[in-house]
Structures are given as C-alpha cells and as structure tokens.
Amino acid sequence: MACSSLTPITISIQPSYQGAPAWIAKKLGFFEEICLDATLPVYASGAPQVDEISTWSIGSAGSPPNIKGWTEGVLKTAGVNNDESIANALVANADGIASWASIVAAGTLGDTKIIVPPTSTADLVVEECLKKHNVSFDPLNNFVYNSSTVGVLASLSDPDGSNFGGLWAPALYSAVETWGNESIICTGVDAGKSIIGGLMVSNEADVETAALGIAAHLKGITYMKDPVYREQAEAYLNEFFEEQGFPPLSPVAMALEFSRPLYNLAEQQEMLAKNEDGVSLLGSRFQETVDFLFGEGAISSQLNAEDYLDDKFMKWIAANETLAKWTMTLEETAPVSPGAPMPTPDAGTPDTGTADAGTPDAGTPEAPTDTPPAVEDPGNSGNYLSLAVPISVVIAAHMFI
C-alpha cells in the first residue's frame, strides 16, 4: 500500500533487549508499511525518559519507570515489553561460589556483604533469593549499596570487595563470562519473582497513532520470536548495541537475552485479560514491584496497578482483523490506511491464535571454557541511574530507571 504521507511518531526506547523490537521494526520498514514516520530516541535510563514524556508518545522501559509515570499522572501502561526475571540475579565471584553452600547450611549471611543497586529490580531479586534459600539477612548490615552495576562488578572483581552482588542484563553477562555460569546463584525465575517491563503510553498521545505504533512494535516482536529469523535477529541486536557504543554480546550472553520472553498480540491480550476478581496477570506482576517499592519507601502510596493499565490499544489492534494478522505474521502487506479510523474495541476481537512463541529454552546456557575476558563497562540496561550522585539521592531516585 502506498502512503500519501507519513504520520510522525516518537517512541522512546533504551539500549537493551526490550528496546530491540521497535529498533528492528524501524530497520525493516514496519512503521512505514502502516504510514508512520518513527523517531526512536534512546535513553540510558528510565528517569530522564519519563521526565521527557512530553516529547514522545510511546515508551518501553522497566517496571519502575512505568510506576514513576503512574505516580506523576503522565502515562498508562498498554502492555508488557518483556519478562526479565531470568536477567536479574544474585551473583557471586569465585570466592562467593565456593562459600555459598556453607552460607545456605548456616541459614544466615552472618557478616557476608552483598553489593546491590538500591531500590532496584536486582535488590528485589536478591532479597527474594535469600528468602528462597532460607538465608536470614539484615539489609542494614549485609547490603552495601552502589548506584552503578559497573560498581557492583568492580567490587566483585576486587579482592577486598564483596563476593556477592545483585545484577541485571547486560552487566550480568560480564559476571557469567568472568566467573562462569555458576556465578549466577539465583535468578528471579529461581526465586519465583516476576520482573517485567511495560509499554508506556503518554496520556497526551493520539490514540490511533499510538495504537499503530504499538502494532509495528508487535511486528518487531514477531520477527524476534520467529526461529527462522533468529540468526538475523541476533545480528540486529548486536548492531543496535554497537550503534549505542556498547560491545557486541558473546554467544552465551546472546542465548541468555533470547531466553527472555517477548509477547505478541495474542499474548498481550492474555496478560491484560482480567479474571472474575478484576485482576489481570500483568496487573498482578506489576503489583509485586509496586508493593516492593512501597515497602522500601520509594513511593508514598501503595498504588493499585490495575488502575494504571489501559487495554484499549491492544483491543483496537485486535479488532482490526487485517492489522492484527499483520502484527502476527511476516509475509503480510501493509494493512491499513493512516486516514482510516481505528475500530472500536466492541467491534469484536478476532482469533489471533496462540502461535508458538519461538523462544528458545529458558534454561541457562553453558558457560564458555576459554579464558574469561576482562570485565568491561556492560552499558546500562535501563534499570538504574548511571549518575555520580550521593548515595542518599540514589536511594530515593533509584526506582525510576
């Protein structure tokens, strides 16, 4: 379909796995197919991303930035961008690996220190992992806070530093490549704690344009989930990272990245569907992070996550059968005219199916056996603030990334 003109749309992303679907969608011309001219500003973290919401319509970020936007009344969450539970972990260096069994046997951390970014998804997972293993701890005595995952890695590498830390991707991969796969002591998956991110939509966004932008993003997800395109999708992910100044991922890191679930249109609808109690799976997962942040004092009130989820965008996409099919397949031609109104949600939702996700086995891959590389700055996955600020400021602001 030829477009008489392209409607501009700005979609904010981060240099991470969850930012790749939109980047790939632009790379492959998916936005142009539905008459959109997409601009993709890349933010190193979620705080400035949400602070600049007046400049974009759609954003992809972790759960804390979504919740930051809720507290400020500037956005709603339209869907899930990825499940990063496996990419948040309690990790250890060689000495920590050797001592972990004795810590579990003792049932207490004792004087052992764990270095973590405060009020972060890694902080949450570390606490849940310790509870999972019945290891008692006192955050005031056992946790050492560092605002940067680079700082966490530096401490793990320092003979006088901590032997344990909390990390998320891509810094997590530096630990794996340095100390082996056994450096991952426990992930969010192991602890039964769901760590997700969300698709943010500005309250000021044009609904139709935003829905079309989400549709192109979903088609990027379909591309990444299709085993036929896996090799090229990996190449695109590395190209995306290198474009932002980060080193390419190793094979072991790439396998871990692609073990993180992405959600196509049908799966988004399943996540947003509410049960008889009015609770959705997506809402219940966001609520876990809300409760943690409230308990840590990072937010002043215990929000109800369901109040901040908006399913109308996915419903509108699904109600247009041609558009819905386009997001779920890779051989369909452009489905809609930009001048045509989006269908209303009550127009009926077509059967979008539950096609095989194409996601590889989420098990942890084998670690490389060659000489581990030196630890490098792994870049920012968007779950923390990479700013040199006092720890008192970091603790208050860290959730917003």
Tab-separated table of C-alpha atoms in Angstrom:
chain	number	residue	atom	x	y	z
A	1	MET	CA	0.000	0.000	0.000
A	2	ALA	CA	1.388	3.391	-0.973
A	3	CYS	CA	1.128	6.081	1.676
A	4	SER	CA	0.162	9.573	0.600
A	5	SER	CA	2.040	10.820	3.674
A	6	LEU	CA	3.673	9.511	6.830
A	7	THR	CA	2.382	10.395	10.298
A	8	PRO	CA	5.236	11.195	12.692
A	9	ILE	CA	5.501	9.249	15.940
A	10	THR	CA	8.185	9.243	18.609
A	11	ILE	CA	8.858	6.040	20.543
A	12	SER	CA	11.387	6.220	23.362
A	13	ILE	CA	13.497	3.130	23.988
A	14	GLN	CA	16.582	2.051	25.914
A	15	PRO	CA	19.757	0.284	24.696
A	16	SER	CA	18.552	-3.124	25.850
A	17	TYR	CA	16.764	-6.279	24.723
A	18	GLN	CA	13.334	-4.762	25.337
A	19	GLY	CA	14.211	-1.804	23.111
A	20	ALA	CA	15.166	-4.001	20.162
A	21	PRO	CA	11.671	-4.787	18.738
A	22	ALA	CA	10.990	-1.132	17.936
A	23	TRP	CA	14.526	-0.668	16.569
A	24	ILE	CA	14.120	-3.736	14.343
A	25	ALA	CA	10.675	-2.552	13.261
A	26	LYS	CA	12.226	0.690	12.058
A	27	LYS	CA	15.174	-1.127	10.497
A	28	LEU	CA	12.844	-3.369	8.472
A	29	GLY	CA	10.388	-0.634	7.500
A	30	PHE	CA	7.425	-1.891	9.542
A	31	PHE	CA	6.452	1.617	10.627
A	32	GLU	CA	6.479	2.885	7.060
A	33	GLU	CA	4.266	-0.028	5.990
A	34	ILE	CA	1.478	1.436	8.096
A	35	CYS	CA	2.288	5.017	7.130
A	36	LEU	CA	4.222	6.080	10.209
A	37	ASP	CA	7.474	8.027	10.343
A	38	ALA	CA	9.048	6.761	13.561
A	39	THR	CA	11.732	8.509	15.576
A	40	LEU	CA	13.392	6.400	18.280
A	41	PRO	CA	15.261	8.437	20.911
A	42	VAL	CA	17.413	6.151	23.088
A	43	TYR	CA	17.629	6.812	26.825
A	44	ALA	CA	20.284	5.327	29.088
A	45	SER	CA	17.778	5.012	31.927
A	46	GLY	CA	14.116	5.416	32.724
A	47	ALA	CA	14.152	8.540	34.918
A	48	PRO	CA	15.082	11.011	32.163
A	49	GLN	CA	12.953	9.001	29.741
A	50	VAL	CA	9.802	9.590	31.795
A	51	ASP	CA	10.859	13.155	32.615
A	52	GLU	CA	10.814	13.910	28.886
A	53	ILE	CA	7.436	12.283	28.215
A	54	SER	CA	6.218	15.487	26.560
A	55	THR	CA	8.499	14.634	23.625
A	56	TRP	CA	7.237	11.087	22.938
A	57	SER	CA	4.021	9.096	22.617
A	58	ILE	CA	5.155	5.530	23.405
A	59	GLY	CA	7.998	4.325	25.593
A	60	SER	CA	9.496	0.969	26.502
A	61	ALA	CA	11.064	0.619	29.957
A	62	GLY	CA	11.256	-1.496	33.084
A	63	SER	CA	8.539	-1.615	35.720
A	64	PRO	CA	9.989	1.162	37.974
A	65	PRO	CA	9.839	3.830	35.219
A	66	ASN	CA	6.275	2.772	34.408
A	67	ILE	CA	5.372	3.181	38.082
A	68	LYS	CA	7.178	6.539	38.208
A	69	GLY	CA	4.914	7.696	35.383
A	70	TRP	CA	1.861	6.434	37.257
A	71	THR	CA	2.779	8.384	40.386
A	72	GLU	CA	3.185	11.532	38.275
A	73	GLY	CA	-0.091	11.001	36.420
A	74	VAL	CA	1.507	11.268	32.974
A	75	LEU	CA	1.108	7.802	31.453
A	76	LYS	CA	-0.655	4.462	31.401
A	77	THR	CA	0.834	1.057	30.634
A	78	ALA	CA	-0.535	-0.547	27.478
A	79	GLY	CA	1.210	-3.910	27.660
A	80	VAL	CA	4.308	-5.839	28.659
A	81	ASN	CA	7.605	-5.307	26.846
A	82	ASN	CA	9.464	-8.383	28.151
A	83	ASP	CA	9.920	-10.674	31.130
A	84	GLU	CA	13.380	-10.040	32.537
A	85	SER	CA	13.106	-12.317	35.565
A	86	ILE	CA	15.962	-14.511	34.338
A	87	ALA	CA	18.160	-11.471	33.718
A	88	ASN	CA	18.031	-10.174	37.323
A	89	ALA	CA	20.133	-12.258	39.686
A	90	LEU	CA	22.123	-12.784	42.848
A	91	VAL	CA	25.648	-13.404	41.538
A	92	ALA	CA	28.970	-14.400	43.029
A	93	ASN	CA	32.645	-14.289	42.168
A	94	ALA	CA	34.860	-17.369	42.582
A	95	ASP	CA	35.161	-16.971	46.369
A	96	GLY	CA	31.432	-16.413	46.673
A	97	ILE	CA	30.669	-19.516	44.619
A	98	ALA	CA	32.890	-21.564	46.937
A	99	SER	CA	31.251	-20.192	50.107
A	100	TRP	CA	27.597	-20.236	49.064
A	101	ALA	CA	26.892	-23.817	50.210
A	102	SER	CA	28.197	-23.065	53.719
A	103	ILE	CA	26.051	-19.913	53.902
A	104	VAL	CA	22.953	-21.895	52.993
A	105	ALA	CA	23.861	-24.570	55.540
A	106	ALA	CA	24.271	-21.919	58.246
A	107	GLY	CA	20.982	-20.286	57.288
A	108	THR	CA	22.369	-16.797	57.690
A	109	LEU	CA	24.595	-14.319	55.876
A	110	GLY	CA	26.437	-13.555	59.081
A	111	ASP	CA	28.987	-10.869	58.237
A	112	THR	CA	28.823	-11.512	54.481
A	113	LYS	CA	28.225	-8.405	52.395
A	114	ILE	CA	26.189	-8.224	49.186
A	115	ILE	CA	26.639	-5.204	46.934
A	116	VAL	CA	23.424	-4.130	45.196
A	117	PRO	CA	21.956	-1.121	43.394
A	118	PRO	CA	19.431	0.218	45.926
A	119	THR	CA	15.658	0.004	45.423
A	120	SER	CA	16.149	-1.770	42.123
A	121	THR	CA	14.880	-4.925	40.471
A	122	ALA	CA	18.206	-6.561	41.377
A	123	ASP	CA	17.715	-5.528	45.003
A	124	LEU	CA	14.264	-7.126	44.929
A	125	VAL	CA	15.567	-10.379	43.424
A	126	VAL	CA	18.489	-10.618	45.860
A	127	GLU	CA	16.110	-10.367	48.812
A	128	GLU	CA	13.732	-12.939	47.328
A	129	CYS	CA	16.597	-15.317	46.529
A	130	LEU	CA	17.847	-15.174	50.119
A	131	LYS	CA	14.332	-15.916	51.369
A	132	LYS	CA	14.040	-18.759	48.856
A	133	HIS	CA	17.177	-20.379	50.299
A	134	ASN	CA	16.106	-19.663	53.896
A	135	VAL	CA	19.133	-17.454	54.463
A	136	SER	CA	18.443	-14.756	57.052
A	137	PHE	CA	19.794	-11.265	56.406
A	138	ASP	CA	19.676	-7.690	57.621
A	139	PRO	CA	19.797	-5.138	54.792
A	140	LEU	CA	21.381	-2.535	57.074
A	141	ASN	CA	24.272	-4.838	57.952
A	142	ASN	CA	24.529	-7.155	54.940
A	143	PHE	CA	23.810	-4.895	51.962
A	144	VAL	CA	26.304	-2.458	50.514
A	145	TYR	CA	24.632	-0.065	48.091
A	146	ASN	CA	26.192	1.074	44.828
A	147	SER	CA	24.224	3.031	42.250
A	148	SER	CA	26.034	1.500	39.280
A	149	THR	CA	26.182	-2.074	38.047
A	150	VAL	CA	29.677	-1.206	36.879
A	151	GLY	CA	30.469	-0.502	40.536
A	152	VAL	CA	28.959	-3.841	41.530
A	153	LEU	CA	31.171	-5.632	39.002
A	154	ALA	CA	34.226	-3.699	40.171
A	155	SER	CA	33.589	-4.750	43.766
A	156	LEU	CA	33.159	-8.392	42.752
A	157	SER	CA	36.474	-8.193	40.900
A	158	ASP	CA	38.313	-6.521	43.806
A	159	PRO	CA	39.991	-8.973	46.251
A	160	ASP	CA	38.932	-6.617	49.041
A	161	GLY	CA	35.415	-6.143	47.692
A	162	SER	CA	32.193	-8.100	48.080
A	163	ASN	CA	31.914	-11.704	46.933
A	164	PHE	CA	28.201	-11.370	46.147
A	165	GLY	CA	26.191	-8.822	44.221
A	166	GLY	CA	22.904	-8.068	42.539
A	167	LEU	CA	22.988	-7.554	38.768
A	168	TRP	CA	20.784	-7.455	35.698
A	169	ALA	CA	21.491	-7.669	31.976
A	170	PRO	CA	23.763	-6.784	30.332
A	171	ALA	CA	26.101	-6.395	33.345
A	172	LEU	CA	25.011	-9.888	34.378
A	173	TYR	CA	26.701	-11.286	31.280
A	174	SER	CA	30.063	-9.844	32.260
A	175	ALA	CA	29.844	-11.825	35.507
A	176	VAL	CA	28.948	-15.005	33.615
A	177	GLU	CA	31.835	-14.578	31.206
A	178	THR	CA	34.274	-13.788	34.023
A	179	TRP	CA	33.340	-16.407	36.645
A	180	GLY	CA	31.308	-18.881	34.618
A	181	ASN	CA	27.680	-19.856	34.539
A	182	GLU	CA	27.855	-20.950	38.177
A	183	SER	CA	28.293	-17.279	39.126
A	184	ILE	CA	24.515	-16.980	38.797
A	185	ILE	CA	23.468	-18.154	42.253
A	186	CYS	CA	19.774	-17.421	41.854
A	187	THR	CA	17.598	-15.523	39.348
A	188	GLY	CA	14.161	-14.004	39.627
A	189	VAL	CA	12.847	-17.153	37.965
A	190	ASP	CA	14.509	-19.331	40.620
A	191	ALA	CA	13.035	-17.196	43.390
A	192	GLY	CA	9.582	-17.213	41.847
A	193	LYS	CA	9.642	-13.447	41.438
A	194	SER	CA	8.383	-11.957	38.193
A	195	ILE	CA	10.330	-8.967	36.873
A	196	ILE	CA	8.657	-7.359	33.872
A	197	GLY	CA	8.773	-4.186	31.860
A	198	GLY	CA	5.976	-2.241	30.245
A	199	LEU	CA	4.910	-0.350	27.142
A	200	MET	CA	4.184	3.182	28.307
A	201	VAL	CA	1.743	5.483	26.504
A	202	SER	CA	1.629	9.187	27.254
A	203	ASN	CA	-1.721	10.486	28.423
A	204	GLU	CA	-1.335	13.158	25.744
A	205	ALA	CA	-0.740	10.706	22.862
A	206	ASP	CA	-3.105	10.456	19.912
A	207	VAL	CA	-4.830	7.119	20.475
A	208	GLU	CA	-4.921	5.955	16.870
A	209	THR	CA	-1.315	6.891	16.133
A	210	ALA	CA	-0.140	5.288	19.372
A	211	ALA	CA	-2.049	2.081	18.590
A	212	LEU	CA	-0.462	1.886	15.136
A	213	GLY	CA	2.978	2.473	16.656
A	214	ILE	CA	2.387	-0.370	19.114
A	215	ALA	CA	1.293	-2.565	16.185
A	216	ALA	CA	4.629	-2.008	14.416
A	217	HIS	CA	6.456	-2.738	17.689
A	218	LEU	CA	4.495	-6.000	17.983
A	219	LYS	CA	5.520	-6.976	14.472
A	220	GLY	CA	9.135	-6.428	15.560
A	221	ILE	CA	8.456	-8.852	18.409
A	222	THR	CA	7.040	-11.395	15.961
A	223	TYR	CA	10.269	-11.117	13.971
A	224	MET	CA	12.446	-11.664	17.042
A	225	LYS	CA	10.395	-14.664	18.184
A	226	ASP	CA	10.444	-16.459	14.823
A	227	PRO	CA	13.138	-19.185	14.765
A	228	VAL	CA	13.526	-18.657	11.022
A	229	TYR	CA	14.923	-15.175	11.643
A	230	ARG	CA	16.760	-15.918	14.889
A	231	GLU	CA	20.274	-15.573	13.470
A	232	GLN	CA	19.473	-12.268	11.792
A	233	ALA	CA	17.619	-11.024	14.884
A	234	GLU	CA	20.756	-11.702	16.939
A	235	ALA	CA	22.820	-9.753	14.423
A	236	TYR	CA	20.368	-6.858	14.616
A	237	LEU	CA	20.504	-6.865	18.425
A	238	ASN	CA	24.289	-6.581	18.333
A	239	GLU	CA	24.056	-3.870	15.684
A	240	PHE	CA	21.646	-1.984	17.947
A	241	PHE	CA	24.012	-2.304	20.920
A	242	GLU	CA	27.069	-1.298	18.892
A	243	GLU	CA	25.187	1.687	17.476
A	244	GLN	CA	24.782	2.883	21.071
A	245	GLY	CA	28.501	2.396	21.794
A	246	PHE	CA	28.303	-0.956	23.593
A	247	PRO	CA	30.314	-4.073	22.727
A	248	PRO	CA	28.522	-6.926	20.941
A	249	LEU	CA	27.182	-9.769	23.046
A	250	SER	CA	29.022	-13.060	23.275
A	251	PRO	CA	27.186	-16.264	22.280
A	252	VAL	CA	26.449	-17.123	25.925
A	253	ALA	CA	25.081	-13.643	26.591
A	254	MET	CA	23.043	-13.721	23.402
A	255	ALA	CA	21.471	-17.023	24.422
A	256	LEU	CA	20.519	-15.541	27.779
A	257	GLU	CA	18.995	-12.492	26.108
A	258	PHE	CA	16.806	-14.559	23.814
A	259	SER	CA	15.635	-16.690	26.724
A	260	ARG	CA	13.712	-13.636	27.957
A	261	PRO	CA	10.071	-13.898	26.836
A	262	LEU	CA	8.606	-11.323	24.493
A	263	TYR	CA	4.847	-11.051	23.987
A	264	ASN	CA	2.995	-10.887	20.673
A	265	LEU	CA	-0.534	-9.533	20.253
A	266	ALA	CA	-2.315	-12.700	21.385
A	267	GLU	CA	-0.054	-13.000	24.428
A	268	GLN	CA	-0.527	-9.314	25.274
A	269	GLN	CA	-4.288	-9.858	25.358
A	270	GLU	CA	-3.849	-12.848	27.646
A	271	MET	CA	-1.679	-10.781	30.009
A	272	LEU	CA	-4.264	-7.971	30.092
A	273	ALA	CA	-7.368	-10.150	30.461
A	274	LYS	CA	-8.944	-9.786	33.894
A	275	ASN	CA	-10.280	-12.633	35.990
A	276	GLU	CA	-13.587	-12.594	37.866
A	277	ASP	CA	-11.947	-10.521	40.585
A	278	GLY	CA	-10.926	-7.846	38.082
A	279	VAL	CA	-7.219	-8.717	38.259
A	280	SER	CA	-5.053	-9.347	35.202
A	281	LEU	CA	-1.828	-11.329	35.074
A	282	LEU	CA	0.019	-8.189	34.012
A	283	GLY	CA	-1.525	-6.236	36.864
A	284	SER	CA	-0.580	-8.858	39.434
A	285	ARG	CA	3.040	-8.842	38.244
A	286	PHE	CA	3.283	-5.062	38.319
A	287	GLN	CA	1.701	-5.113	41.767
A	288	GLU	CA	4.653	-7.115	43.112
A	289	THR	CA	7.007	-4.291	42.156
A	290	VAL	CA	4.603	-1.655	43.477
A	291	ASP	CA	4.466	-3.443	46.835
A	292	PHE	CA	8.264	-3.728	46.986
A	293	LEU	CA	8.801	-0.053	46.172
A	294	PHE	CA	6.184	0.984	48.711
A	295	GLY	CA	7.777	-1.229	51.351
A	296	GLU	CA	11.170	0.335	50.625
A	297	GLY	CA	9.725	3.834	50.908
A	298	ALA	CA	10.424	4.631	47.260
A	299	ILE	CA	6.782	5.553	46.598
A	300	SER	CA	4.491	7.242	49.087
A	301	SER	CA	1.293	5.290	48.453
A	302	GLN	CA	0.504	1.664	47.648
A	303	LEU	CA	-0.972	2.023	44.177
A	304	ASN	CA	-3.355	-0.461	42.603
A	305	ALA	CA	-1.573	-1.481	39.392
A	306	GLU	CA	-4.838	-2.303	37.629
A	307	ASP	CA	-5.803	1.370	37.752
A	308	TYR	CA	-2.856	2.213	35.507
A	309	LEU	CA	-3.194	-0.471	32.838
A	310	ASP	CA	-5.001	0.521	29.646
A	311	ASP	CA	-6.014	-2.310	27.311
A	312	LYS	CA	-7.734	-0.186	24.664
A	313	PHE	CA	-4.654	-0.073	22.428
A	314	MET	CA	-4.320	-3.859	22.164
A	315	LYS	CA	-8.101	-4.167	21.760
A	316	TRP	CA	-8.118	-1.689	18.908
A	317	ILE	CA	-5.338	-3.519	17.134
A	318	ALA	CA	-7.076	-6.876	17.622
A	319	ALA	CA	-10.432	-5.502	16.445
A	320	ASN	CA	-8.908	-4.718	13.028
A	321	GLU	CA	-8.528	-8.262	11.711
A	322	THR	CA	-6.126	-7.279	8.944
A	323	LEU	CA	-3.938	-5.226	11.255
A	324	ALA	CA	-3.967	-7.947	13.909
A	325	LYS	CA	-2.865	-10.552	11.367
A	326	TRP	CA	-0.140	-8.236	10.109
A	327	THR	CA	1.396	-7.940	13.583
A	328	MET	CA	1.439	-11.738	13.981
A	329	THR	CA	2.933	-12.677	10.612
A	330	LEU	CA	5.889	-11.639	8.484
A	331	GLU	CA	4.542	-12.015	4.982
A	332	GLU	CA	1.501	-9.756	5.138
A	333	THR	CA	1.467	-6.446	3.276
A	334	ALA	CA	0.558	-3.106	4.819
A	335	PRO	CA	-2.859	-3.461	6.435
A	336	VAL	CA	-4.360	-0.027	6.976
A	337	SER	CA	-4.611	3.470	5.648
A	338	PRO	CA	-3.486	6.137	8.076
A	339	GLY	CA	-6.659	8.053	7.313
A	340	ALA	CA	-8.950	5.195	8.282
A	341	PRO	CA	-10.325	5.354	11.847
A	342	MET	CA	-9.268	2.653	14.221
A	343	PRO	CA	-12.062	0.213	15.028
A	344	THR	CA	-13.664	0.418	18.455
A	345	PRO	CA	-12.972	-2.340	20.982
A	346	ASP	CA	-16.555	-3.611	20.854
A	347	ALA	CA	-16.208	-4.341	17.148
A	348	GLY	CA	-15.135	-7.826	18.123
A	349	THR	CA	-11.765	-9.367	18.688
A	350	PRO	CA	-10.562	-11.814	16.031
A	351	ASP	CA	-8.861	-15.045	16.911
A	352	THR	CA	-5.211	-14.095	16.821
A	353	GLY	CA	-4.203	-17.563	17.880
A	354	THR	CA	-1.516	-18.594	20.279
A	355	ALA	CA	1.228	-19.349	17.827
A	356	ASP	CA	4.385	-20.899	19.163
A	357	ALA	CA	6.464	-18.155	20.689
A	358	GLY	CA	9.631	-19.298	19.026
A	359	THR	CA	11.511	-18.535	22.210
A	360	PRO	CA	14.402	-20.870	22.975
A	361	ASP	CA	14.514	-22.915	26.131
A	362	ALA	CA	14.864	-20.567	29.074
A	363	GLY	CA	17.419	-22.773	30.780
A	364	THR	CA	20.768	-21.253	31.489
A	365	PRO	CA	23.318	-21.987	28.761
A	366	GLU	CA	26.713	-23.481	29.348
A	367	ALA	CA	29.456	-21.060	30.174
A	368	PRO	CA	32.429	-20.692	27.834
A	369	THR	CA	35.522	-22.629	28.804
A	370	ASP	CA	38.170	-20.340	27.347
A	371	THR	CA	39.969	-17.649	29.292
A	372	PRO	CA	37.427	-15.197	30.731
A	373	PRO	CA	37.626	-11.660	29.378
A	374	ALA	CA	38.390	-8.655	31.471
A	375	VAL	CA	35.305	-7.036	32.939
A	376	GLU	CA	34.218	-4.107	30.814
A	377	ASP	CA	31.530	-1.489	31.300
A	378	PRO	CA	28.498	-3.501	30.195
A	379	GLY	CA	26.393	-0.487	29.499
A	380	ASN	CA	23.058	0.434	31.020
A	381	SER	CA	20.036	-1.808	30.681
A	382	GLY	CA	17.804	0.983	31.881
A	383	ASN	CA	17.284	-0.383	35.405
A	384	TYR	CA	19.481	2.142	37.203
A	385	LEU	CA	20.788	5.695	37.122
A	386	SER	CA	24.310	5.974	35.764
A	387	LEU	CA	24.959	9.280	37.525
A	388	ALA	CA	27.622	10.202	40.049
A	389	VAL	CA	25.326	11.296	42.867
A	390	PRO	CA	25.414	10.806	46.642
A	391	ILE	CA	24.009	7.500	47.859
A	392	SER	CA	21.216	9.313	49.740
A	393	VAL	CA	19.987	10.718	46.436
A	394	VAL	CA	20.388	7.399	44.672
A	395	ILE	CA	18.286	5.542	47.231
A	396	ALA	CA	15.443	7.998	46.726
A	397	ALA	CA	15.688	8.087	42.942
A	398	HIS	CA	16.830	4.621	42.014
A	399	MET	CA	13.373	3.176	41.391
A	400	PHE	CA	12.858	5.491	38.463
A	401	ILE	CA	15.002	3.664	35.924
